[in-house]
mmCIF file of C-alpha atoms and ligand atoms in Angstrom:
data_model
loop_
_atom_site.group_PDB
_atom_site.id
_atom_site.type_symbol
_atom_site.label_atom_id
_atom_site.label_comp_id
_atom_site.label_asym_id
_atom_site.label_seq_id
_atom_site.Cartn_x
_atom_site.Cartn_y
_atom_site.Cartn_z
ATOM 1 C CA MET A 1 -31.341 -22.096 -3.375
ATOM 2 C CA LEU A 2 -27.793 -20.964 -4.088
ATOM 3 C CA ASN A 3 -28.772 -17.346 -3.499
ATOM 4 C CA ASN A 4 -30.439 -18.367 -0.234
ATOM 5 C CA ARG A 5 -27.171 -19.740 0.996
ATOM 6 C CA LEU A 6 -25.500 -16.433 0.211
ATOM 7 C CA ALA A 7 -28.288 -14.540 1.967
ATOM 8 C CA ILE A 8 -27.690 -16.581 5.124
ATOM 9 C CA ARG A 9 -23.978 -15.851 4.989
ATOM 10 C CA LEU A 10 -24.598 -12.173 4.387
ATOM 11 C CA ALA A 11 -26.873 -12.038 7.435
ATOM 12 C CA GLU A 12 -24.133 -13.681 9.479
ATOM 13 C CA ILE A 13 -21.586 -11.106 8.279
ATOM 14 C CA LYS A 14 -23.984 -8.338 9.311
ATOM 15 C CA ARG A 15 -24.535 -9.884 12.711
ATOM 16 C CA GLN A 16 -20.775 -9.839 13.346
ATOM 17 C CA GLY A 17 -20.559 -6.147 12.505
ATOM 18 C CA LEU A 18 -18.413 -7.010 9.486
ATOM 19 C CA TYR A 19 -20.694 -5.988 6.656
ATOM 20 C CA ARG A 20 -18.964 -3.770 4.122
ATOM 21 C CA SER A 21 -20.564 -1.342 1.769
ATOM 22 C CA ARG A 22 -19.193 1.185 -0.636
ATOM 23 C CA ARG A 23 -19.489 4.905 -0.451
ATOM 24 C CA ILE A 24 -20.041 6.741 -3.720
ATOM 25 C CA ALA A 25 -17.846 9.761 -4.238
ATOM 26 C CA THR A 26 -19.780 12.106 -6.479
ATOM 27 C CA ALA A 27 -16.990 14.592 -7.059
ATOM 28 C CA THR A 28 -13.574 15.480 -5.773
ATOM 29 C CA GLY A 29 -13.570 18.664 -3.765
ATOM 30 C CA GLY A 30 -9.943 19.568 -4.300
ATOM 31 C CA ALA A 31 -6.915 17.651 -3.162
ATOM 32 C CA ALA A 32 -7.942 16.589 0.341
ATOM 33 C CA GLU A 33 -11.702 16.627 0.048
ATOM 34 C CA VAL A 34 -14.392 14.498 -1.464
ATOM 35 C CA PHE A 35 -18.126 14.885 -2.033
ATOM 36 C CA SER A 36 -20.135 11.931 -0.834
ATOM 37 C CA ASP A 37 -23.920 11.767 -0.584
ATOM 38 C CA GLY A 38 -23.907 15.436 -1.524
ATOM 39 C CA ARG A 39 -21.759 16.389 1.464
ATOM 40 C CA ARG A 40 -18.236 17.708 1.450
ATOM 41 C CA LEU A 41 -15.906 15.589 3.575
ATOM 42 C CA ILE A 42 -12.266 16.062 4.447
ATOM 43 C CA ASN A 43 -10.670 12.860 3.302
ATOM 44 C CA PHE A 44 -8.485 11.109 5.882
ATOM 45 C CA SER A 45 -8.848 7.730 4.178
ATOM 46 C CA SER A 46 -6.893 8.042 0.972
ATOM 47 C CA ASN A 47 -3.448 6.641 0.173
ATOM 48 C CA ASP A 48 -2.672 9.731 -1.903
ATOM 49 C CA TYR A 49 -0.007 10.712 0.645
ATOM 50 C CA LEU A 50 1.702 13.356 -1.439
ATOM 51 C CA GLY A 51 -1.505 14.787 -2.867
ATOM 52 C CA LEU A 52 -0.512 14.013 -6.456
ATOM 53 C CA ALA A 53 -3.736 12.372 -7.680
ATOM 54 C CA GLN A 54 -5.269 15.807 -8.367
ATOM 55 C CA HIS A 55 -2.045 17.548 -9.388
ATOM 56 C CA PRO A 56 -2.775 19.593 -12.560
ATOM 57 C CA GLU A 57 0.449 18.514 -14.264
ATOM 58 C CA VAL A 58 -0.239 14.844 -13.566
ATOM 59 C CA VAL A 59 -3.785 15.191 -14.875
ATOM 60 C CA ALA A 60 -2.499 17.056 -17.948
ATOM 61 C CA ALA A 61 0.047 14.300 -18.623
ATOM 62 C CA MET A 62 -2.750 11.742 -18.589
ATOM 63 C CA VAL A 63 -4.831 13.805 -21.032
ATOM 64 C CA ARG A 64 -1.864 14.302 -23.364
ATOM 65 C CA GLY A 65 -1.061 10.614 -23.084
ATOM 66 C CA ALA A 66 -4.591 9.638 -24.116
ATOM 67 C CA GLN A 67 -4.469 12.041 -27.042
ATOM 68 C CA ARG A 68 -1.162 10.635 -28.191
ATOM 69 C CA TRP A 69 -1.663 6.909 -27.551
ATOM 70 C CA GLY A 70 -5.418 6.418 -27.253
ATOM 71 C CA ALA A 71 -7.444 5.179 -24.319
ATOM 72 C CA GLY A 72 -6.060 1.673 -24.035
ATOM 73 C CA SER A 73 -2.909 -0.316 -24.780
ATOM 74 C CA GLY A 74 -4.777 -2.857 -26.900
ATOM 75 C CA ALA A 75 -2.861 -5.967 -25.817
ATOM 76 C CA SER A 76 -0.545 -7.499 -23.247
ATOM 77 C CA HIS A 77 3.065 -6.318 -23.054
ATOM 78 C CA LEU A 78 4.424 -9.407 -24.819
ATOM 79 C CA VAL A 79 1.973 -9.227 -27.709
ATOM 80 C CA SER A 80 1.776 -5.598 -28.856
ATOM 81 C CA GLY A 81 0.802 -3.556 -25.806
ATOM 82 C CA HIS A 82 4.266 -2.446 -24.670
ATOM 83 C CA GLY A 83 4.854 1.138 -25.804
ATOM 84 C CA GLY A 84 7.281 3.993 -25.470
ATOM 85 C CA ALA A 85 5.414 5.404 -22.469
ATOM 86 C CA HIS A 86 5.753 2.122 -20.559
ATOM 87 C CA GLN A 87 9.413 1.841 -21.474
ATOM 88 C CA ALA A 88 10.191 5.399 -20.355
ATOM 89 C CA LEU A 89 8.403 4.839 -17.045
ATOM 90 C CA GLU A 90 10.273 1.574 -16.414
ATOM 91 C CA GLU A 91 13.589 3.321 -17.034
ATOM 92 C CA ALA A 92 12.663 6.182 -14.715
ATOM 93 C CA LEU A 93 11.588 3.726 -11.985
ATOM 94 C CA ALA A 94 14.838 1.755 -12.261
ATOM 95 C CA ASP A 95 16.731 5.005 -11.944
ATOM 96 C CA TYR A 96 14.597 6.204 -9.020
ATOM 97 C CA THR A 97 15.032 2.986 -7.063
ATOM 98 C CA GLY A 98 18.733 2.656 -7.925
ATOM 99 C CA ARG A 99 18.250 -0.705 -9.569
ATOM 100 C CA GLU A 100 19.259 -2.228 -12.894
ATOM 101 C CA ARG A 101 15.748 -2.546 -14.233
ATOM 102 C CA ALA A 102 12.074 -2.206 -13.417
ATOM 103 C CA LEU A 103 9.026 -3.986 -14.800
ATOM 104 C CA LEU A 104 5.505 -2.531 -14.828
ATOM 105 C CA PHE A 105 2.511 -4.519 -13.619
ATOM 106 C CA SER A 106 -1.120 -3.446 -13.798
ATOM 107 C CA THR A 107 -1.607 -3.516 -10.031
ATOM 108 C CA GLY A 108 0.365 -4.229 -6.887
ATOM 109 C CA TYR A 109 -1.806 -7.247 -6.235
ATOM 110 C CA MET A 110 -0.803 -8.672 -9.589
ATOM 111 C CA ALA A 111 2.870 -7.765 -9.154
ATOM 112 C CA ASN A 112 2.951 -9.754 -5.921
ATOM 113 C CA LEU A 113 1.173 -12.772 -7.420
ATOM 114 C CA GLY A 114 3.514 -12.674 -10.399
ATOM 115 C CA VAL A 115 6.816 -12.325 -8.575
ATOM 116 C CA VAL A 116 6.175 -14.837 -5.805
ATOM 117 C CA GLY A 117 4.648 -17.240 -8.316
ATOM 118 C CA ALA A 118 7.758 -17.025 -10.481
ATOM 119 C CA LEU A 119 10.415 -17.217 -7.749
ATOM 120 C CA ALA A 120 8.981 -19.505 -5.064
ATOM 121 C CA GLU A 121 9.246 -23.168 -5.948
ATOM 122 C CA ARG A 122 7.390 -26.275 -4.896
ATOM 123 C CA GLY A 123 9.318 -27.774 -2.001
ATOM 124 C CA GLY A 124 10.488 -24.318 -0.929
ATOM 125 C CA ALA A 125 8.842 -22.028 1.610
ATOM 126 C CA VAL A 126 7.665 -18.425 1.592
ATOM 127 C CA PHE A 127 8.328 -16.820 4.994
ATOM 128 C CA GLU A 128 5.967 -13.927 5.618
ATOM 129 C CA ASP A 129 5.168 -11.495 8.378
ATOM 130 C CA ARG A 130 1.737 -12.308 9.768
ATOM 131 C CA LEU A 131 0.536 -8.794 8.969
ATOM 132 C CA ASN A 132 1.717 -8.751 5.353
ATOM 133 C CA HIS A 133 -0.723 -7.426 2.771
ATOM 134 C CA ALA A 134 -3.346 -9.937 1.625
ATOM 135 C CA SER A 135 -1.856 -10.027 -1.880
ATOM 136 C CA LEU A 136 1.447 -11.354 -0.513
ATOM 137 C CA LEU A 137 -0.294 -14.068 1.484
ATOM 138 C CA ASP A 138 -2.423 -15.025 -1.518
ATOM 139 C CA ALA A 139 0.688 -15.063 -3.685
ATOM 140 C CA ALA A 140 2.395 -17.600 -1.441
ATOM 141 C CA LEU A 141 -0.705 -19.808 -1.276
ATOM 142 C CA LEU A 142 -1.022 -19.749 -5.046
ATOM 143 C CA SER A 143 2.668 -20.445 -5.627
ATOM 144 C CA GLY A 144 2.575 -24.024 -4.404
ATOM 145 C CA ALA A 145 5.466 -23.365 -2.003
ATOM 146 C CA GLY A 146 4.624 -23.613 1.694
ATOM 147 C CA LEU A 147 3.462 -20.438 3.430
ATOM 148 C CA ARG A 148 5.205 -19.934 6.805
ATOM 149 C CA ARG A 149 4.007 -16.943 8.797
ATOM 150 C CA TYR A 150 6.042 -15.393 11.583
ATOM 151 C CA ALA A 151 4.695 -13.095 14.308
ATOM 152 C CA HIS A 152 4.673 -9.419 13.395
ATOM 153 C CA ARG A 153 8.239 -8.050 13.106
ATOM 154 C CA ASP A 154 9.482 -11.009 15.154
ATOM 155 C CA ILE A 155 12.954 -11.928 13.911
ATOM 156 C CA GLY A 156 13.350 -14.582 16.596
ATOM 157 C CA HIS A 157 10.231 -16.356 15.419
ATOM 158 C CA LEU A 158 11.462 -16.220 11.833
ATOM 159 C CA ALA A 159 14.789 -17.692 12.948
ATOM 160 C CA ASP A 160 12.902 -20.561 14.652
ATOM 161 C CA LEU A 161 10.923 -21.283 11.508
ATOM 162 C CA MET A 162 14.063 -21.188 9.381
ATOM 163 C CA SER A 163 16.053 -23.388 11.738
ATOM 164 C CA ALA A 164 14.252 -26.438 10.344
ATOM 165 C CA GLY A 165 16.170 -25.792 7.103
ATOM 166 C CA VAL A 166 15.481 -23.566 4.126
ATOM 167 C CA LYS A 167 15.132 -25.363 0.814
ATOM 168 C CA PRO A 168 16.092 -23.882 -2.556
ATOM 169 C CA GLY A 169 13.293 -21.821 -4.117
ATOM 170 C CA SER A 170 12.424 -20.163 -0.792
ATOM 171 C CA MET A 171 11.712 -16.507 -0.093
ATOM 172 C CA VAL A 172 11.459 -14.044 2.777
ATOM 173 C CA VAL A 173 8.734 -11.540 1.947
ATOM 174 C CA SER A 174 7.632 -8.452 3.868
ATOM 175 C CA ASP A 175 5.684 -5.258 3.563
ATOM 176 C CA GLY A 176 8.098 -2.312 3.888
ATOM 177 C CA VAL A 177 5.550 -0.201 5.774
ATOM 178 C CA PHE A 178 2.649 -2.316 7.055
ATOM 179 C CA SER A 179 -0.514 -1.128 5.392
ATOM 180 C CA MET A 180 -2.910 -1.332 8.343
ATOM 181 C CA ASP A 181 -0.472 -0.615 11.199
ATOM 182 C CA GLY A 182 1.857 1.915 9.606
ATOM 183 C CA ASP A 183 5.024 0.576 11.243
ATOM 184 C CA ALA A 184 8.100 -0.446 9.254
ATOM 185 C CA ALA A 185 9.608 -3.907 8.818
ATOM 186 C CA PRO A 186 13.014 -4.734 10.350
ATOM 187 C CA VAL A 187 14.481 -4.871 6.845
ATOM 188 C CA VAL A 188 18.154 -4.910 7.857
ATOM 189 C CA GLU A 189 17.707 -8.061 9.958
ATOM 190 C CA LEU A 190 15.412 -9.702 7.417
ATOM 191 C CA ALA A 191 17.939 -9.041 4.645
ATOM 192 C CA ALA A 192 20.716 -10.650 6.670
ATOM 193 C CA MET A 193 18.627 -13.719 7.461
ATOM 194 C CA ALA A 194 17.492 -14.210 3.889
ATOM 195 C CA ARG A 195 21.042 -13.838 2.662
ATOM 196 C CA SER A 196 22.458 -16.400 5.070
ATOM 197 C CA ALA A 197 19.725 -18.871 4.079
ATOM 198 C CA GLN A 198 20.277 -18.123 0.381
ATOM 199 C CA ALA A 199 16.609 -17.274 0.033
ATOM 200 C CA TRP A 200 15.178 -14.424 -2.029
ATOM 201 C CA PHE A 201 14.345 -11.304 -0.037
ATOM 202 C CA MET A 202 11.405 -9.286 -1.333
ATOM 203 C CA VAL A 203 10.098 -6.027 0.096
ATOM 204 C CA ASP A 204 6.716 -4.637 -0.944
ATOM 205 C CA ASP A 205 7.077 -0.955 -0.097
ATOM 206 C CA ALA A 206 3.657 0.143 -1.351
ATOM 207 C CA HIS A 207 3.269 2.584 1.558
ATOM 208 C CA GLY A 208 6.877 3.677 1.971
ATOM 209 C CA LEU A 209 7.907 4.643 -1.545
ATOM 210 C CA GLY A 210 7.534 8.313 -2.327
ATOM 211 C CA VAL A 211 7.140 9.111 1.355
ATOM 212 C CA MET A 212 9.868 7.635 3.562
ATOM 213 C CA GLY A 213 13.497 8.716 3.391
ATOM 214 C CA ASP A 214 14.831 12.153 2.470
ATOM 215 C CA SER A 215 14.349 11.586 -1.233
ATOM 216 C CA GLY A 216 11.285 9.351 -0.880
ATOM 217 C CA ARG A 217 12.949 6.119 -1.882
ATOM 218 C CA GLY A 218 11.166 4.331 0.929
ATOM 219 C CA VAL A 219 12.180 2.131 3.833
ATOM 220 C CA LEU A 220 15.202 0.826 1.949
ATOM 221 C CA GLU A 221 16.572 4.362 1.690
ATOM 222 C CA LEU A 222 16.083 4.812 5.443
ATOM 223 C CA ALA A 223 17.830 1.507 6.107
ATOM 224 C CA GLY A 224 20.586 2.092 3.532
ATOM 225 C CA LEU A 225 19.893 -1.191 1.706
ATOM 226 C CA ASP A 226 20.595 -1.612 -1.997
ATOM 227 C CA GLN A 227 19.756 -4.166 -4.666
ATOM 228 C CA SER A 228 22.327 -6.673 -3.407
ATOM 229 C CA ALA A 229 20.732 -6.699 0.076
ATOM 230 C CA VAL A 230 17.135 -6.624 -1.181
ATOM 231 C CA PRO A 231 17.040 -8.267 -4.600
ATOM 232 C CA VAL A 232 13.291 -7.787 -5.135
ATOM 233 C CA LEU A 233 11.525 -4.471 -4.539
ATOM 234 C CA VAL A 234 7.836 -3.999 -5.314
ATOM 235 C CA GLY A 235 6.272 -0.558 -5.420
ATOM 236 C CA THR A 236 2.879 0.738 -6.423
ATOM 237 C CA LEU A 237 1.916 3.816 -8.398
ATOM 238 C CA GLY A 238 -1.577 4.190 -6.950
ATOM 239 C CA LYS A 239 -0.602 5.364 -3.466
ATOM 240 C CA ALA A 240 1.991 8.115 -2.884
ATOM 241 C CA PHE A 241 2.318 8.603 -6.643
ATOM 242 C CA GLY A 242 -1.417 9.140 -6.926
ATOM 243 C CA VAL A 243 -1.987 7.307 -10.215
ATOM 244 C CA PHE A 244 -2.388 3.542 -10.796
ATOM 245 C CA GLY A 245 -0.234 0.512 -11.456
ATOM 246 C CA ALA A 246 2.788 -1.122 -9.879
ATOM 247 C CA PHE A 247 6.310 -2.256 -10.592
ATOM 248 C CA VAL A 248 9.051 -4.649 -9.593
ATOM 249 C CA ALA A 249 12.651 -3.430 -9.539
ATOM 250 C CA GLY A 250 15.803 -5.524 -9.407
ATOM 251 C CA SER A 251 18.554 -7.086 -11.455
ATOM 252 C CA GLU A 252 18.593 -7.517 -15.210
ATOM 253 C CA ALA A 253 18.308 -11.295 -14.743
ATOM 254 C CA LEU A 254 15.360 -10.971 -12.348
ATOM 255 C CA ILE A 255 13.391 -8.751 -14.706
ATOM 256 C CA GLU A 256 14.109 -10.913 -17.759
ATOM 257 C CA TYR A 257 13.043 -13.982 -15.785
ATOM 258 C CA LEU A 258 9.787 -12.301 -14.716
ATOM 259 C CA ILE A 259 9.039 -11.382 -18.320
ATOM 260 C CA GLN A 260 9.290 -15.102 -19.152
ATOM 261 C CA ARG A 261 7.556 -16.520 -16.107
ATOM 262 C CA ALA A 262 5.335 -14.081 -14.169
ATOM 263 C CA ARG A 263 1.858 -15.161 -15.199
ATOM 264 C CA SER A 264 0.096 -12.018 -13.978
ATOM 265 C CA TYR A 265 2.478 -10.050 -16.187
ATOM 266 C CA ILE A 266 2.130 -12.201 -19.275
ATOM 267 C CA TYR A 267 -1.587 -12.911 -19.361
ATOM 268 C CA THR A 268 -3.074 -9.483 -18.927
ATOM 269 C CA THR A 269 -3.568 -6.262 -20.851
ATOM 270 C CA ALA A 270 -0.808 -3.674 -20.469
ATOM 271 C CA LEU A 271 -1.646 -0.498 -18.534
ATOM 272 C CA PRO A 272 -3.157 2.265 -20.640
ATOM 273 C CA PRO A 273 -0.146 4.284 -21.896
ATOM 274 C CA ALA A 274 -1.807 7.471 -20.618
ATOM 275 C CA VAL A 275 -1.589 6.024 -17.116
ATOM 276 C CA ALA A 276 2.134 5.462 -17.636
ATOM 277 C CA GLU A 277 2.537 9.076 -18.828
ATOM 278 C CA ALA A 278 0.744 10.349 -15.731
ATOM 279 C CA ALA A 279 2.839 8.156 -13.434
ATOM 280 C CA LEU A 280 6.050 9.375 -15.060
ATOM 281 C CA GLN A 281 5.013 12.973 -14.445
ATOM 282 C CA SER A 282 4.041 12.160 -10.891
ATOM 283 C CA LEU A 283 7.379 10.459 -10.223
ATOM 284 C CA GLN A 284 9.171 13.611 -11.355
ATOM 285 C CA ILE A 285 7.058 15.859 -9.131
ATOM 286 C CA ALA A 286 7.566 13.529 -6.164
ATOM 287 C CA GLN A 287 11.308 14.033 -6.603
ATOM 288 C CA THR A 288 11.413 17.762 -7.238
ATOM 289 C CA GLU A 289 8.770 18.877 -4.721
ATOM 290 C CA ALA A 290 10.459 17.753 -1.523
ATOM 291 C CA TRP A 291 8.207 20.112 0.445
ATOM 292 C CA ARG A 292 5.442 17.506 0.165
ATOM 293 C CA ARG A 293 7.446 14.979 2.206
ATOM 294 C CA GLU A 294 8.489 17.650 4.675
ATOM 295 C CA LYS A 295 4.974 18.889 5.218
ATOM 296 C CA LEU A 296 3.740 15.341 5.642
ATOM 297 C CA LYS A 297 6.407 14.730 8.269
ATOM 298 C CA GLU A 298 5.264 17.800 10.182
ATOM 299 C CA LEU A 299 1.614 16.725 10.041
ATOM 300 C CA ILE A 300 2.515 13.227 11.250
ATOM 301 C CA ALA A 301 4.489 14.649 14.191
ATOM 302 C CA TYR A 302 1.644 17.029 15.051
ATOM 303 C CA PHE A 303 -1.009 14.302 14.870
ATOM 304 C CA ARG A 304 0.997 11.920 17.058
ATOM 305 C CA GLU A 305 1.988 14.457 19.643
ATOM 306 C CA GLU A 306 -1.541 15.758 20.106
ATOM 307 C CA GLY A 307 -3.166 12.334 19.742
ATOM 308 C CA LEU A 308 -0.960 10.764 22.411
ATOM 309 C CA ARG A 309 -1.444 13.729 24.696
ATOM 310 C CA MET A 310 -5.194 13.265 24.344
ATOM 311 C CA GLY A 311 -4.869 9.574 25.183
ATOM 312 C CA LEU A 312 -5.842 8.157 21.787
ATOM 313 C CA ASN A 313 -4.751 4.555 21.326
ATOM 314 C CA LEU A 314 -2.198 5.160 18.545
ATOM 315 C CA LEU A 315 0.102 2.467 17.167
ATOM 316 C CA PRO A 316 3.892 2.963 16.931
ATOM 317 C CA SER A 317 3.941 4.400 13.412
ATOM 318 C CA THR A 318 6.052 7.226 12.015
ATOM 319 C CA THR A 319 4.380 7.008 8.594
ATOM 320 C CA PRO A 320 1.258 8.652 7.121
ATOM 321 C CA VAL A 321 -0.727 5.557 8.177
ATOM 322 C CA GLN A 322 -1.873 6.453 11.712
ATOM 323 C CA PRO A 323 -4.343 3.905 13.072
ATOM 324 C CA VAL A 324 -6.404 4.576 16.185
ATOM 325 C CA LEU A 325 -7.050 1.219 17.807
ATOM 326 C CA ILE A 326 -10.673 0.713 18.899
ATOM 327 C CA GLY A 327 -11.041 -3.063 19.259
ATOM 328 C CA ASP A 328 -14.757 -3.701 18.848
ATOM 329 C CA ASN A 329 -16.081 -3.832 15.264
ATOM 330 C CA THR A 330 -19.399 -2.142 15.935
ATOM 331 C CA ARG A 331 -17.843 0.628 17.972
ATOM 332 C CA ALA A 332 -15.245 1.310 15.276
ATOM 333 C CA MET A 333 -18.062 1.616 12.734
ATOM 334 C CA ALA A 334 -20.056 3.915 15.013
ATOM 335 C CA ILE A 335 -17.098 6.254 15.467
ATOM 336 C CA SER A 336 -16.466 6.288 11.736
ATOM 337 C CA LEU A 337 -20.117 7.263 11.184
ATOM 338 C CA ALA A 338 -19.963 9.982 13.824
ATOM 339 C CA LEU A 339 -16.840 11.405 12.171
ATOM 340 C CA ASN A 340 -18.687 11.310 8.891
ATOM 341 C CA ASP A 341 -21.500 13.381 10.429
ATOM 342 C CA ALA A 342 -18.865 15.861 11.559
ATOM 343 C CA GLY A 343 -17.496 16.182 8.001
ATOM 344 C CA PHE A 344 -14.576 13.751 8.029
ATOM 345 C CA LEU A 345 -14.046 10.659 5.925
ATOM 346 C CA VAL A 346 -12.226 8.164 8.167
ATOM 347 C CA SER A 347 -12.776 4.498 7.462
ATOM 348 C CA ALA A 348 -13.069 1.783 10.055
ATOM 349 C CA ILE A 349 -10.950 -1.262 9.284
ATOM 350 C CA ARG A 350 -12.282 -4.543 10.585
ATOM 351 C CA PRO A 351 -11.408 -8.244 10.376
ATOM 352 C CA PRO A 352 -10.469 -10.056 8.254
ATOM 353 C CA THR A 353 -8.379 -7.112 7.018
ATOM 354 C CA VAL A 354 -6.945 -6.850 10.550
ATOM 355 C CA PRO A 355 -6.819 -9.517 13.313
ATOM 356 C CA ALA A 356 -10.000 -10.133 15.340
ATOM 357 C CA GLY A 357 -10.420 -7.711 18.231
ATOM 358 C CA THR A 358 -8.240 -5.034 16.637
ATOM 359 C CA ALA A 359 -10.795 -3.032 14.643
ATOM 360 C CA ARG A 360 -9.456 0.453 14.155
ATOM 361 C CA LEU A 361 -9.843 3.779 12.477
ATOM 362 C CA ARG A 362 -7.222 3.990 9.782
ATOM 363 C CA ILE A 363 -6.344 7.643 9.514
ATOM 364 C CA THR A 364 -4.064 8.569 6.649
ATOM 365 C CA LEU A 365 -2.371 11.924 6.381
ATOM 366 C CA SER A 366 -1.497 13.707 3.177
ATOM 367 C CA ALA A 367 0.768 16.588 2.220
ATOM 368 C CA VAL A 368 -2.326 18.445 1.038
ATOM 369 C CA HIS A 369 -4.002 18.416 4.436
ATOM 370 C CA GLU A 370 -3.827 21.641 6.378
ATOM 371 C CA ARG A 371 -2.613 21.578 9.960
ATOM 372 C CA GLU A 372 -5.898 23.172 10.947
ATOM 373 C CA GLN A 373 -7.860 20.257 9.368
ATOM 374 C CA VAL A 374 -5.790 17.758 11.347
ATOM 375 C CA GLY A 375 -6.410 19.813 14.472
ATOM 376 C CA ARG A 376 -10.157 19.732 13.958
ATOM 377 C CA LEU A 377 -10.100 15.981 13.328
ATOM 378 C CA LEU A 378 -8.219 15.453 16.596
ATOM 379 C CA GLU A 379 -10.595 17.653 18.505
ATOM 380 C CA ILE A 380 -13.661 15.767 17.303
ATOM 381 C CA LEU A 381 -11.969 12.408 17.698
ATOM 382 C CA GLY A 382 -11.131 13.253 21.301
ATOM 383 C CA HIS A 383 -14.726 14.181 21.887
ATOM 384 C CA ILE A 384 -16.242 11.048 20.293
ATOM 385 C CA ALA A 385 -13.668 8.472 21.361
ATOM 386 C CA GLY A 386 -13.766 9.811 24.901
ATOM 387 C CA GLN A 387 -17.438 8.922 25.252
ATOM 388 C CA PRO A 388 -18.267 5.494 26.666
ATOM 389 C CA GLY A 389 -18.856 2.896 23.921
HETATM 390 C C1 PLP B 1 -2.138 -1.510 -1.709
HETATM 391 C C2 PLP B 1 -1.141 -2.575 -1.558
HETATM 392 C C3 PLP B 1 -0.946 -3.508 -2.572
HETATM 393 C C4 PLP B 1 -1.834 -3.569 -3.776
HETATM 394 O O1 PLP B 1 -1.509 -2.589 -4.697
HETATM 395 P P1 PLP B 1 -2.604 -2.231 -5.807
HETATM 396 O O2 PLP B 1 -1.821 -1.527 -6.861
HETATM 397 O O3 PLP B 1 -3.599 -1.378 -5.142
HETATM 398 O O4 PLP B 1 -3.151 -3.535 -6.285
HETATM 399 C C5 PLP B 1 0.073 -4.404 -2.431
HETATM 400 N N1 PLP B 1 0.842 -4.427 -1.329
HETATM 401 C C6 PLP B 1 0.668 -3.564 -0.317
HETATM 402 C C7 PLP B 1 1.556 -3.632 0.877
HETATM 403 C C8 PLP B 1 -0.339 -2.618 -0.402
HETATM 404 O O5 PLP B 1 -0.548 -1.787 0.613
#
């Protein structure tokens, strides 16, 4: 009976072209490739923008970390799970982001739930861009404060929403680089508005850190904003840094408060220390090997120039996230499958991850792609996308 109800819903999801299934990677085929169903595919669907997930020194750091500390942390940070590896990584992240302190979380999803849950108060409001990551929207809903969404990057709309008055315990929260569109938030304007309303301003730069700015410090480096302008910065370690985990960086008081009050920090097992060792190594490589950012920039410019020339429906993104807008769910899936047949892994992103009618191919570029691989992808994309749906 209960399962029948699920079966009916599943059939409905299928009918809408929204059914999701997982692909099984059977092996990595080097930095930019993956084996799936026994076939070698060039991976244009990973968030490993700097190509660090397979870096031999990062892998070696994880192995050494496991040998030194064991496979798991054994407890939450506040009980007995917080070790020297976590501490060293937090210090390095504070240094990297130019902030007083940083606090590790097990995932970005949990960091967002924890921070918004601790800072937003009942009676207050959490103002969010409509295209913010799902974890930020969930965080506001869970916090008990009111969720107020403004149109994408629309400062005027935010001003309208705020004009009704901003109560204490309110926040302005935005992705730094939007995960499905690849464009950047107007952080300078958002910072000014949050400051004048005396609300917290929080930027989740999961897709900007490591990649954007000359030294990879993300959209805040590009905008020249420091801790006083953006008191709460969230970053993840599973994207450009190629490992796993997340962190919050900010003032001493903020971090101490989160240690007391962020429930997704307190009530969960600390990251395996080996993961922290790998992330620390990765952070160092991301800083010293600037060529990775430079190469990525060149690939992005190449992809956009050629893609626009060919008439692909690209979004205004200067980041490694380069969506090709398709619109129809079924057609987006069909193109993704055709690319798969041609040897490319490019995932179709459909609602509810993106708004209805905006299904897209989400192409992500990485420093370990070769220009020639991007060229071949474009060629085939032009061929397939040019055919009538
Ligand atoms: C990926 C992502 C997250 C979640 O991070 P995980 O560490 O994968 O849980 C949070 N926010 C944004 C903007 C993201 O893109």
